[in-house]
Every structure is written in C-alpha cells, then in structure tokens.
CSV table of C-alpha atoms and ligand atoms in Angstrom, one decimal:
chain,number,residue,atom,x,y,z
U,671,MET,CA,-36.4,16.7,12.5
U,672,GLN,CA,-38.6,15.5,15.4
U,673,THR,CA,-41.6,13.3,14.6
U,674,ASN,CA,-43.7,10.9,16.5
U,675,GLN,CA,-44.9,9.3,13.4
U,676,ARG,CA,-43.9,5.7,13.1
U,677,ILE,CA,-43.7,3.4,10.0
U,678,ASP,CA,-45.6,0.1,10.2
U,679,GLY,CA,-43.0,-2.5,11.1
U,680,GLU,CA,-45.4,-5.4,10.6
U,681,ARG,CA,-46.4,-4.2,7.2
U,682,LEU,CA,-42.8,-3.7,6.3
U,683,TRP,CA,-41.9,-7.3,7.3
U,684,SER,CA,-44.9,-8.9,5.5
U,685,THR,CA,-44.0,-7.0,2.3
U,686,LEU,CA,-40.4,-8.1,2.6
U,687,MET,CA,-41.6,-11.7,3.0
U,688,ALA,CA,-43.9,-11.3,0.0
U,689,MET,CA,-41.0,-10.1,-2.2
U,690,ALA,CA,-38.9,-12.9,-0.8
U,691,SER,CA,-41.4,-15.4,-2.2
U,692,VAL,CA,-40.5,-14.3,-5.7
U,693,GLY,CA,-37.6,-16.6,-6.6
U,694,ALA,CA,-37.7,-18.3,-3.2
U,695,THR,CA,-35.2,-21.2,-2.8
U,696,PRO,CA,-35.8,-24.3,-0.7
U,697,LYS,CA,-33.1,-23.3,1.7
U,698,GLY,CA,-34.9,-20.0,2.6
U,699,GLY,CA,-33.0,-17.8,0.2
U,700,VAL,CA,-33.8,-16.0,-3.0
U,701,ARG,CA,-32.7,-16.5,-6.6
U,702,ARG,CA,-33.8,-13.4,-8.5
U,703,LEU,CA,-31.2,-13.0,-11.1
U,704,THR,CA,-31.3,-9.7,-13.0
U,705,LEU,CA,-33.5,-9.3,-16.1
U,706,THR,CA,-34.9,-12.9,-15.8
U,707,GLU,CA,-38.5,-13.9,-15.7
U,708,VAL,CA,-38.3,-14.0,-11.9
U,709,ASP,CA,-36.8,-10.5,-11.8
U,710,ARG,CA,-39.7,-9.4,-14.1
U,711,GLU,CA,-42.1,-10.9,-11.6
U,712,GLY,CA,-40.5,-9.0,-8.7
U,713,ARG,CA,-40.5,-5.8,-10.7
U,714,ASP,CA,-44.2,-6.2,-11.7
U,715,LEU,CA,-45.1,-6.8,-8.0
U,716,PHE,CA,-43.1,-3.7,-6.9
U,717,ALA,CA,-44.8,-1.6,-9.7
U,718,GLN,CA,-48.2,-2.8,-8.6
U,719,TRP,CA,-47.5,-1.8,-5.0
U,720,CYS,CA,-46.3,1.6,-6.1
U,721,LYS,CA,-49.3,2.2,-8.4
U,722,ALA,CA,-51.6,1.3,-5.6
U,723,LEU,CA,-50.1,4.3,-3.6
U,724,GLY,CA,-50.7,6.6,-6.5
U,725,LEU,CA,-47.0,6.8,-7.5
U,726,THR,CA,-46.0,7.3,-11.1
U,727,ILE,CA,-43.3,5.0,-12.5
U,728,ARG,CA,-40.7,5.9,-15.0
U,729,VAL,CA,-38.3,3.3,-16.4
U,730,ASP,CA,-35.0,4.3,-18.0
U,731,GLU,CA,-33.0,2.8,-20.8
U,732,ILE,CA,-31.2,0.4,-18.5
U,733,GLY,CA,-34.3,-0.7,-16.7
U,734,ASN,CA,-33.9,1.4,-13.5
U,735,MET,CA,-37.3,2.1,-12.1
U,736,PHE,CA,-38.3,5.4,-10.4
U,737,ALA,CA,-41.6,5.6,-8.5
U,738,ARG,CA,-42.5,9.3,-7.9
U,739,ARG,CA,-44.6,10.9,-5.2
U,740,GLU,CA,-45.2,14.6,-6.0
U,741,GLY,CA,-44.4,17.3,-3.5
U,742,ARG,CA,-46.0,20.6,-2.9
U,743,ASP,CA,-43.3,22.7,-4.6
U,744,PRO,CA,-42.9,21.6,-8.3
U,745,SER,CA,-39.7,23.6,-8.6
U,746,ARG,CA,-37.9,21.4,-6.1
U,747,LYS,CA,-35.6,18.5,-7.1
U,748,PRO,CA,-36.7,15.1,-5.9
U,749,VAL,CA,-35.3,13.3,-2.9
U,750,LEU,CA,-34.3,9.7,-3.9
U,751,MET,CA,-34.2,6.6,-1.9
U,752,GLY,CA,-33.9,2.9,-2.9
U,753,SER,CA,-31.6,0.0,-3.6
U,754,HIS,CA,-32.0,-3.1,-5.8
U,755,LEU,CA,-34.3,-6.1,-6.2
U,756,ASP,CA,-32.0,-8.5,-8.0
U,757,SER,CA,-30.1,-11.1,-6.0
U,758,GLN,CA,-27.1,-13.5,-6.2
U,759,PRO,CA,-27.8,-17.0,-7.6
U,760,SER,CA,-28.1,-18.3,-4.0
U,761,GLY,CA,-28.8,-14.9,-2.3
U,762,GLY,CA,-30.6,-13.8,0.8
U,763,LYS,CA,-34.0,-12.2,1.3
U,764,PHE,CA,-32.6,-8.8,2.4
U,765,ASP,CA,-29.6,-7.8,0.4
U,766,GLY,CA,-31.1,-4.9,-1.8
U,767,ALA,CA,-34.7,-5.8,-1.1
U,768,LEU,CA,-34.6,-4.2,2.3
U,769,GLY,CA,-33.8,-0.8,0.9
U,770,VAL,CA,-36.5,-1.0,-1.8
U,771,ILE,CA,-39.2,-2.4,0.4
U,772,ALA,CA,-38.3,0.0,3.2
U,773,GLY,CA,-38.7,2.9,0.7
U,774,LEU,CA,-42.1,1.5,-0.2
U,775,GLU,CA,-43.0,1.5,3.5
U,776,VAL,CA,-41.9,5.1,3.7
U,777,MET,CA,-44.2,6.0,0.8
U,778,ARG,CA,-47.1,4.1,2.5
U,779,SER,CA,-46.5,5.9,5.7
U,780,LEU,CA,-46.5,9.3,4.1
U,781,ASN,CA,-49.8,8.4,2.5
U,782,ASP,CA,-51.2,7.1,5.8
U,783,PHE,CA,-50.2,10.3,7.6
U,784,ASN,CA,-51.5,12.5,4.8
U,785,ILE,CA,-48.1,14.2,4.5
U,786,THR,CA,-47.4,16.4,1.5
U,787,THR,CA,-43.6,17.0,1.5
U,788,GLU,CA,-42.2,20.1,-0.1
U,789,ALA,CA,-40.0,18.2,-2.5
U,790,PRO,CA,-41.1,15.2,-4.5
U,791,ILE,CA,-39.8,11.8,-3.4
U,792,GLU,CA,-38.7,9.1,-5.7
U,793,LEU,CA,-38.2,5.4,-4.9
U,794,VAL,CA,-35.6,3.7,-7.1
U,795,ASN,CA,-35.0,0.0,-8.0
U,796,TRP,CA,-31.6,-0.1,-9.6
U,797,THR,CA,-31.0,-2.7,-12.3
U,798,ASP,CA,-28.4,-5.5,-11.7
U,799,GLU,CA,-26.6,-4.4,-8.6
U,800,GLU,CA,-25.2,-7.9,-8.1
U,801,GLY,CA,-23.3,-8.5,-11.4
U,802,SER,CA,-23.8,-12.2,-11.1
U,803,ARG,CA,-25.5,-12.7,-14.6
U,804,PHE,CA,-23.6,-10.3,-16.8
U,805,GLY,CA,-20.3,-10.1,-14.8
U,806,HIS,CA,-20.7,-6.4,-14.1
U,807,SER,CA,-21.8,-5.3,-10.6
U,808,LEU,CA,-23.6,-2.0,-10.1
U,809,MET,CA,-24.6,-2.1,-13.7
U,810,GLY,CA,-27.8,0.0,-13.5
U,811,SER,CA,-26.5,2.7,-11.2
U,812,GLY,CA,-23.1,2.7,-12.9
U,813,THR,CA,-24.7,3.3,-16.3
U,814,TRP,CA,-27.0,5.9,-14.9
U,815,ALA,CA,-24.0,7.7,-13.3
U,816,GLY,CA,-22.1,7.6,-16.6
U,817,VAL,CA,-19.4,5.3,-15.3
U,818,PHE,CA,-20.3,2.7,-18.0
U,819,PRO,CA,-21.4,3.8,-21.5
U,820,LEU,CA,-24.9,2.6,-22.3
U,821,GLU,CA,-24.0,0.9,-25.6
U,822,LYS,CA,-21.1,-1.0,-23.9
U,823,THR,CA,-23.5,-2.1,-21.1
U,824,TYR,CA,-26.1,-3.3,-23.7
U,825,ALA,CA,-23.4,-5.4,-25.4
U,826,LEU,CA,-22.5,-7.4,-22.2
U,827,THR,CA,-23.6,-11.0,-22.5
U,828,ASP,CA,-24.5,-13.7,-20.0
U,829,ALA,CA,-23.2,-17.3,-20.0
U,830,GLN,CA,-25.8,-18.2,-22.7
U,831,GLY,CA,-24.7,-15.3,-24.9
U,832,VAL,CA,-27.9,-13.2,-24.2
U,833,ARG,CA,-27.2,-9.5,-24.4
U,834,VAL,CA,-28.3,-7.0,-21.8
U,835,ASP,CA,-30.5,-5.1,-24.2
U,836,THR,CA,-32.2,-8.3,-25.4
U,837,ALA,CA,-32.8,-9.3,-21.8
U,838,LEU,CA,-34.3,-5.9,-21.0
U,839,ASP,CA,-36.6,-6.2,-24.0
U,840,SER,CA,-37.6,-9.8,-23.2
U,841,ILE,CA,-38.9,-8.8,-19.8
U,842,GLY,CA,-40.4,-5.5,-21.0
U,843,TYR,CA,-38.2,-3.3,-18.9
U,844,ARG,CA,-36.1,-1.4,-21.5
U,845,GLY,CA,-37.6,2.1,-20.8
U,846,THR,CA,-37.4,5.3,-22.7
U,847,GLU,CA,-36.0,7.7,-20.0
U,848,PRO,CA,-32.4,8.5,-20.6
U,849,ALA,CA,-30.1,6.4,-18.4
U,850,ALA,CA,-28.3,9.5,-17.1
U,851,PRO,CA,-28.2,11.5,-14.0
U,852,PHE,CA,-31.0,14.0,-13.5
U,853,ALA,CA,-31.1,16.8,-11.0
U,854,ALA,CA,-31.9,15.2,-7.6
U,855,ASP,CA,-31.7,16.7,-4.2
U,856,ALA,CA,-30.4,13.7,-2.3
U,857,TYR,CA,-30.2,9.9,-2.2
U,858,PHE,CA,-30.7,7.7,0.8
U,859,GLU,CA,-30.1,4.0,0.7
U,860,LEU,CA,-30.9,1.5,3.5
U,861,HIS,CA,-28.9,-1.7,3.3
U,862,ILE,CA,-27.9,-4.6,5.5
U,863,GLU,CA,-24.3,-4.3,6.6
U,864,GLN,CA,-23.1,-7.6,5.1
U,865,GLY,CA,-20.4,-7.6,7.7
U,866,PRO,CA,-20.0,-8.4,11.4
U,867,ILE,CA,-19.2,-5.0,13.0
U,868,LEU,CA,-22.7,-3.8,14.1
U,869,GLU,CA,-23.7,-7.1,15.4
U,870,ARG,CA,-20.4,-7.6,17.3
U,871,GLU,CA,-20.8,-4.1,18.9
U,872,GLY,CA,-24.5,-4.5,19.6
U,873,LYS,CA,-25.3,-1.4,17.5
U,874,ARG,CA,-28.7,-1.1,15.8
U,875,ILE,CA,-27.8,1.3,13.1
U,876,GLY,CA,-24.6,2.0,11.0
U,877,ILE,CA,-24.3,5.6,9.9
U,878,VAL,CA,-22.3,5.1,6.7
U,879,THR,CA,-19.8,7.8,6.0
U,880,GLY,CA,-18.5,6.5,2.7
U,881,ALA,CA,-17.1,3.6,0.8
U,882,GLN,CA,-13.5,2.2,0.8
U,883,ALA,CA,-10.8,2.9,-1.8
U,884,GLN,CA,-9.9,-0.1,-3.8
U,885,VAL,CA,-7.1,-1.3,-6.0
U,886,TRP,CA,-7.7,-4.5,-8.1
U,887,TYR,CA,-5.2,-6.6,-10.1
U,888,ASP,CA,-4.9,-9.6,-12.3
U,889,ALA,CA,-1.6,-11.5,-11.6
U,890,HIS,CA,0.1,-14.0,-13.8
U,891,ILE,CA,3.1,-16.1,-12.7
U,892,LEU,CA,5.1,-18.2,-15.2
U,893,GLY,CA,7.5,-20.9,-14.1
U,894,GLN,CA,8.1,-24.2,-15.7
U,895,ASP,CA,6.1,-27.5,-15.7
U,896,SER,CA,8.4,-30.3,-14.7
U,897,HIS,CA,8.3,-33.8,-13.3
U,898,ALA,CA,7.5,-33.9,-9.6
U,899,GLY,CA,9.7,-36.8,-9.0
U,900,THR,CA,12.8,-36.0,-11.0
U,901,THR,CA,13.1,-32.2,-10.6
U,902,PRO,CA,15.5,-31.3,-7.8
U,903,PRO,CA,15.0,-28.1,-5.7
U,904,SER,CA,17.9,-26.3,-7.5
U,905,THR,CA,16.1,-26.4,-10.9
U,906,ARG,CA,12.5,-26.0,-9.9
U,907,ARG,CA,10.5,-23.0,-11.1
U,908,ASP,CA,7.3,-23.6,-9.2
U,909,ALA,CA,4.7,-21.0,-10.0
U,910,LEU,CA,2.3,-22.2,-7.3
U,911,LEU,CA,5.0,-21.8,-4.6
U,912,ALA,CA,5.6,-18.3,-5.8
U,913,THR,CA,1.8,-17.7,-5.7
U,914,ALA,CA,1.7,-19.0,-2.1
U,915,ARG,CA,4.3,-16.5,-1.1
U,916,VAL,CA,2.5,-13.7,-2.8
U,917,ILE,CA,-0.8,-14.6,-1.0
U,918,GLU,CA,1.1,-14.6,2.3
U,919,LEU,CA,2.4,-11.1,1.4
U,920,VAL,CA,-1.1,-9.8,0.6
U,921,ASP,CA,-2.3,-11.0,4.0
U,922,ARG,CA,0.8,-9.4,5.7
U,923,ILE,CA,0.2,-6.0,4.0
U,924,MET,CA,-3.4,-6.1,5.1
U,925,ARG,CA,-2.7,-7.0,8.7
U,926,ALA,CA,-0.1,-4.2,9.0
U,927,ARG,CA,-3.1,-1.8,8.7
U,928,GLY,CA,-4.9,-3.2,11.8
U,929,GLU,CA,-8.6,-3.7,11.3
U,930,ASP,CA,-9.0,-1.1,8.5
U,931,GLY,CA,-7.1,-2.8,5.7
U,932,ARG,CA,-8.3,-5.5,3.3
U,933,GLY,CA,-6.2,-7.7,1.1
U,934,THR,CA,-7.6,-10.7,-0.7
U,935,VAL,CA,-6.6,-13.3,-3.3
U,936,GLY,CA,-10.0,-14.8,-4.1
U,937,TRP,CA,-9.6,-16.4,-7.4
U,938,LEU,CA,-6.7,-18.7,-8.5
U,939,GLN,CA,-6.1,-21.0,-11.5
U,940,VAL,CA,-3.2,-23.4,-11.5
U,941,ALA,CA,-1.8,-25.1,-14.7
U,942,PRO,CA,-1.4,-27.9,-15.4
U,943,ASN,CA,-3.0,-28.7,-12.0
U,944,SER,CA,-1.7,-32.2,-11.9
U,945,ARG,CA,-0.6,-34.2,-8.9
U,946,ASN,CA,2.8,-35.2,-10.3
U,947,VAL,CA,3.8,-32.0,-12.1
U,948,VAL,CA,5.6,-29.0,-10.6
U,949,PRO,CA,3.1,-26.3,-11.5
U,950,GLY,CA,4.4,-24.0,-14.2
U,951,GLU,CA,1.7,-21.4,-14.4
U,952,THR,CA,-0.8,-19.5,-12.2
U,953,ARG,CA,-3.3,-16.7,-12.7
U,954,PHE,CA,-5.0,-15.0,-9.8
U,955,SER,CA,-6.8,-12.0,-8.5
U,956,VAL,CA,-5.4,-9.5,-6.0
U,957,GLU,CA,-7.3,-6.7,-4.4
U,958,PHE,CA,-6.7,-4.2,-1.6
U,959,ARG,CA,-9.2,-1.9,0.1
U,960,HIS,CA,-8.9,0.8,2.8
U,961,PRO,CA,-11.1,3.7,3.9
U,962,ASP,CA,-8.2,6.0,3.1
U,963,PHE,CA,-7.1,6.2,-0.5
U,964,SER,CA,-3.5,7.1,0.4
U,965,GLN,CA,-3.3,3.9,2.5
U,966,ALA,CA,-4.8,1.8,-0.3
U,967,GLN,CA,-2.2,3.3,-2.7
U,968,ALA,CA,0.6,2.6,-0.2
U,969,MET,CA,-0.6,-1.0,0.2
U,970,ALA,CA,-0.6,-1.4,-3.6
U,971,ALA,CA,2.9,0.1,-3.9
U,972,GLU,CA,4.3,-2.1,-1.2
U,973,PHE,CA,2.7,-5.1,-2.9
U,974,GLU,CA,4.1,-4.4,-6.3
U,975,ALA,CA,7.6,-4.0,-5.0
U,976,GLU,CA,7.8,-6.9,-2.6
U,977,ALA,CA,5.8,-9.4,-4.8
U,978,ALA,CA,8.2,-8.9,-7.7
U,979,THR,CA,11.2,-9.8,-5.4
U,980,LEU,CA,9.4,-12.8,-3.9
U,981,VAL,CA,8.5,-14.2,-7.3
U,982,ALA,CA,12.0,-13.6,-8.7
U,983,ALA,CA,13.5,-15.6,-5.9
U,984,THR,CA,11.6,-18.6,-7.0
U,985,GLY,CA,13.0,-18.3,-10.6
U,986,CYS,CA,9.6,-17.5,-12.1
U,987,ASN,CA,8.4,-14.6,-14.2
U,988,TRP,CA,5.8,-12.2,-13.0
U,989,SER,CA,3.3,-9.9,-14.7
U,990,LEU,CA,0.7,-7.8,-12.9
U,991,THR,CA,-2.2,-6.0,-14.6
U,992,GLU,CA,-3.9,-3.2,-12.7
U,993,LEU,CA,-7.7,-3.4,-13.4
U,994,PHE,CA,-8.6,-0.2,-11.6
U,995,ARG,CA,-7.9,2.1,-8.7
U,996,LEU,CA,-11.0,3.6,-7.1
U,997,ASP,CA,-10.8,6.5,-4.7
U,998,ALA,CA,-12.8,6.3,-1.5
U,999,GLN,CA,-16.2,7.8,-2.0
U,1000,PRO,CA,-17.2,10.0,1.0
U,1001,PHE,CA,-20.9,10.6,1.5
U,1002,ASP,CA,-22.5,14.0,1.9
U,1003,PRO,CA,-22.0,15.5,5.4
U,1004,ALA,CA,-25.5,17.1,5.4
U,1005,CYS,CA,-27.2,13.9,4.4
U,1006,ILE,CA,-25.1,11.9,7.0
U,1007,ALA,CA,-26.2,14.5,9.6
U,1008,LEU,CA,-29.9,13.9,8.8
U,1009,VAL,CA,-29.3,10.2,9.4
U,1010,GLU,CA,-27.5,11.0,12.7
U,1011,ASP,CA,-30.4,13.3,13.8
U,1012,ALA,CA,-32.9,10.6,13.1
U,1013,VAL,CA,-30.9,8.1,15.1
U,1014,ALA,CA,-30.5,10.5,18.0
U,1015,ASN,CA,-34.2,11.4,18.0
U,1016,LEU,CA,-35.1,7.7,18.1
U,1017,GLY,CA,-32.5,6.9,20.8
U,1018,LEU,CA,-31.0,4.1,18.8
U,1019,SER,CA,-27.6,2.7,19.4
U,1020,ALA,CA,-25.4,3.5,16.4
U,1021,ARG,CA,-21.9,4.0,15.2
U,1022,ARG,CA,-20.3,5.6,12.1
U,1023,ILE,CA,-19.0,3.0,9.7
U,1024,VAL,CA,-17.3,2.8,6.3
U,1025,SER,CA,-18.9,0.5,3.7
U,1026,GLY,CA,-16.8,-2.5,3.0
U,1027,ALA,CA,-18.9,-3.5,0.0
U,1028,GLY,CA,-19.8,-1.6,-3.2
U,1029,HIS,CA,-23.3,-0.2,-3.4
U,1030,ASP,CA,-25.4,1.7,-5.9
U,1031,ALA,CA,-25.1,4.7,-3.5
U,1032,VAL,CA,-21.4,4.8,-4.3
U,1033,TYR,CA,-22.0,5.7,-8.0
U,1034,VAL,CA,-25.1,7.8,-7.3
U,1035,ALA,CA,-22.9,9.8,-4.9
U,1036,ARG,CA,-20.8,11.1,-7.8
U,1037,HIS,CA,-23.8,13.2,-8.8
U,1038,VAL,CA,-26.2,13.5,-5.9
U,1039,PRO,CA,-25.6,14.2,-2.2
U,1040,THR,CA,-25.8,10.8,-0.7
U,1041,ALA,CA,-25.9,8.8,2.6
U,1042,MET,CA,-26.4,5.2,3.6
U,1043,ILE,CA,-28.0,3.5,6.6
U,1044,PHE,CA,-26.8,0.0,7.6
U,1045,THR,CA,-28.7,-2.5,9.7
U,1046,PRO,CA,-27.0,-5.5,11.3
U,1047,CYS,CA,-27.3,-8.9,9.8
U,1048,LYS,CA,-26.9,-12.2,11.6
U,1049,ASP,CA,-23.3,-13.4,11.8
U,1050,GLY,CA,-22.4,-10.7,9.2
U,1051,LEU,CA,-23.5,-13.2,6.6
U,1052,SER,CA,-24.7,-12.1,3.2
U,1053,HIS,CA,-24.6,-13.4,-0.4
U,1054,ASN,CA,-25.9,-16.5,1.2
U,1055,GLU,CA,-29.3,-18.2,1.5
U,1056,ALA,CA,-29.0,-18.1,5.3
U,1057,GLU,CA,-28.8,-14.3,5.3
U,1058,SER,CA,-31.0,-13.1,8.2
U,1059,ILE,CA,-32.1,-10.0,10.0
U,1060,GLU,CA,-34.6,-9.4,12.8
U,1061,PRO,CA,-37.9,-7.6,12.1
U,1062,GLU,CA,-37.1,-5.0,14.7
U,1063,GLU,CA,-33.8,-4.3,12.9
U,1064,ALA,CA,-35.7,-3.8,9.6
U,1065,GLN,CA,-38.2,-1.5,11.4
U,1066,ALA,CA,-35.5,0.6,13.0
U,1067,GLY,CA,-33.6,1.0,9.7
U,1068,CYS,CA,-36.8,2.0,7.9
U,1069,GLN,CA,-37.8,4.5,10.6
U,1070,VAL,CA,-34.4,6.2,10.3
U,1071,LEU,CA,-34.9,6.2,6.5
U,1072,PHE,CA,-38.4,7.7,6.9
U,1073,GLN,CA,-37.1,10.5,9.1
U,1074,ALA,CA,-34.1,11.4,7.1
U,1075,VAL,CA,-36.0,11.5,3.8
U,1076,LEU,CA,-38.8,13.5,5.4
U,1077,ALA,CA,-36.4,16.0,6.9
U,1078,ARG,CA,-34.6,16.4,3.6
U,1079,ALA,CA,-37.7,16.7,1.5
U,1080,ASN,CA,-39.1,19.4,3.9
U,1081,ARG,CA,-35.8,21.3,4.5
U,1082,PRO,CA,-36.0,25.0,4.1
U,1083,ILE,CA,-34.4,26.2,0.9
U,1084,ALA,CA,-33.0,29.8,0.8
U,1085,GLY,CA,-34.4,32.0,-2.0
G,2195,LIG,ZN1,-26.9,-5.2,-2.2
C-alpha cells in the first residue's frame, strides 16, 4: 500500500531513550530483568503511554500485555505487532524495546493521522523473552502459544527460589485473560538483527523469511582422573582431550555448510579441573542450526556418528542427550510480501534474511500469520550494554512496520 504518511522519528527515538532510562546501567545499557520491580516500572510506563492514546489494555495469565486500538469493523480479527521489554542482565537499549516502542509510535501516528483501520490493532509486550531470570527464553510467547503448559511455567524458579507466579503477583501483572492463542489476523515484529549481515552489506532493512532449524544436545564424556606426572600416554583416558576433538568436529561440520550452518559448544565443565590431574570427566553443550531442517538433521547425524568414534579413540565413554530438535519456522508469505511492499515503496535497501536468533515471533507464527522486520545494529553486537543503532535505522524500521500493519489492517476481505 502506498502512503505518504510518515511516523515521527524524533518522537520514536526520545521514547526509546525514555524506556532505556528504566533500569539504565552506568555503561549505557539496560538491566530490566523480567518480573522485577524494574520490569514493573517499564510496564507501568508503557501502559501509561498506551492509555494516553486511548488504547485498552488486557493482561493475560503469564503477564503478556495487549494494548488494543479498535477498528471500524468489529467482526475483523486484530492485527498484532510487538516484541518484549525485558532485557538480559547486562543488555542493550534496543533488543526487544525497539519492537514495542516502534509499535507505540505506529499507534501514535495512526491517532495523529486520524486513521480508522478496518481491523483492530493490538500492540503486545511479551513476558520474559530473554530467559535470563527463570532459565526459559520465550516464556510469555511460548506459554501463550501452548508450547509450555501454564502450570509448568508458573513453577519455574529463579536463583533465589522465587516462582514465576509469585513474581507475577508481586509486580501486579498476573492478568486474568487466558494465556492462549486467540484469533488474530497477523503478527508483525520489528527487532534489531543481533548479527552482522545487514551492516556488512549496507542494507537498511532485513525482510525476515523465517527462523533456523535447531538441534540441541547435552554431552557427557567419562575418562579417568589420573596423575599428570605419572600417567603415560598409553594409559591415559583424557576426557578434556576427547572434548577438544569433539569441539573441533562441531566446527568442521558447521564450516562444511558455508555461511549457512551454525555449530557451537558454548558451555563446558571440566572435572576435577586441577592443574596436575588428567581430566576424567566433562559435561558440555552442543547445538547446530541451519535454515533448512534437513541440513540441520544431517549435521546432527554426522555429529553423532563421528563424535562417538573420536571419543572412543581416546579410551573414554560418551553419552549424548538430545534436548530438542526444532524445525525451521517459515513466516507467512503474504505478511512477508507486505513488508517487501513497504520497503519497495520507501525505496529502502533491503535483503531477505533468516533469523539466527529465537524470537517471540517464532512461537506466535505457529498460530498466526507472521513476519519480522530487522534493522542493522552496530558491529552486529547484542546482549551487550554497547548494543547500538542509529536513529535513522529505528525510524526506517518503524516506518516499514507502520505501512505493513496498516496495509494488513485495511486489506480487503472477501465475503
Ligand atoms: Zn529480543
């Protein structure tokens, strides 16, 4: 859809900065851990902004917030947009907040231009996207989407033993709406890329076509602790050596897929972790990702076969527990096309991109036609206090969101 109406980039930026002051850290980042007092402060501020626009707010049983602007036709399903306001412990100002505050700017612009859309529009703040407090990322959207049962989510605890339901109650955000999918027409999420591709290619917008397939494991290698000085090569069963070979294998399997594959060992425990002991035991994580599920499966199969051989050659024992295998989540072609139309209409440089990270949109997409819009971030850096974007990038992303949402909410519906 063509429109000459423009969102207010300065208002967007100043609102982003106002939200970033909630939980601001000395190094310029944000610490707004989910369901804490700081999160409550951010939610209250967001709610206050929404109410000032005449939006009505619903909160569901897991604390997801939905701010609704009515449309002309009450029989139409709402068009959703949003992201999350919680952050990592030393997070940045834009991860999540950009999508929520840009949604707010869309609502403000609709009011400014006196636009009544056909369908209602709802702006969502999903609870606990980051997973840094209760160890469960995408908690709000995952519970809403039925991936995590509500009672199980409530029973999760943080490091102090505080349960999710208690934390929701203590900040006053355990709502009464069912945490379950309702009929919605579409969902659009604007997010920073959290990777280096757009910046490297000088593109202003990423048109996200879906999320990668993933396979996650826990690995355990058992050798034998022995004296570093007295144990000759022929009798060593060095679990850390075996692990090093496995890590090298993970990297090799990744690199065999060019730029599309991902393979990471990001967590490792060594026992007894002592300078003069041949290490007898390790535990570590392994994960593979690829835009194509069959390739992710092939990486996993290759890994399972070759790792077992490598470990056996060191005289150690090997056990591998698969945690999950997640198919790639393609986004909706019609919603992607609306993002593409907006980009073309605005003459922005753009490329299609697959999301390397998990996002609320990935779970929402199981029930609602979905698309995402990425904006570049400096040096591809995120989950870091130095996370940075340019005001013009936020403005461009928000303008694309505005046009895509407007087009969807006004689309002709047959019958
Ligand atoms: Zn995020």
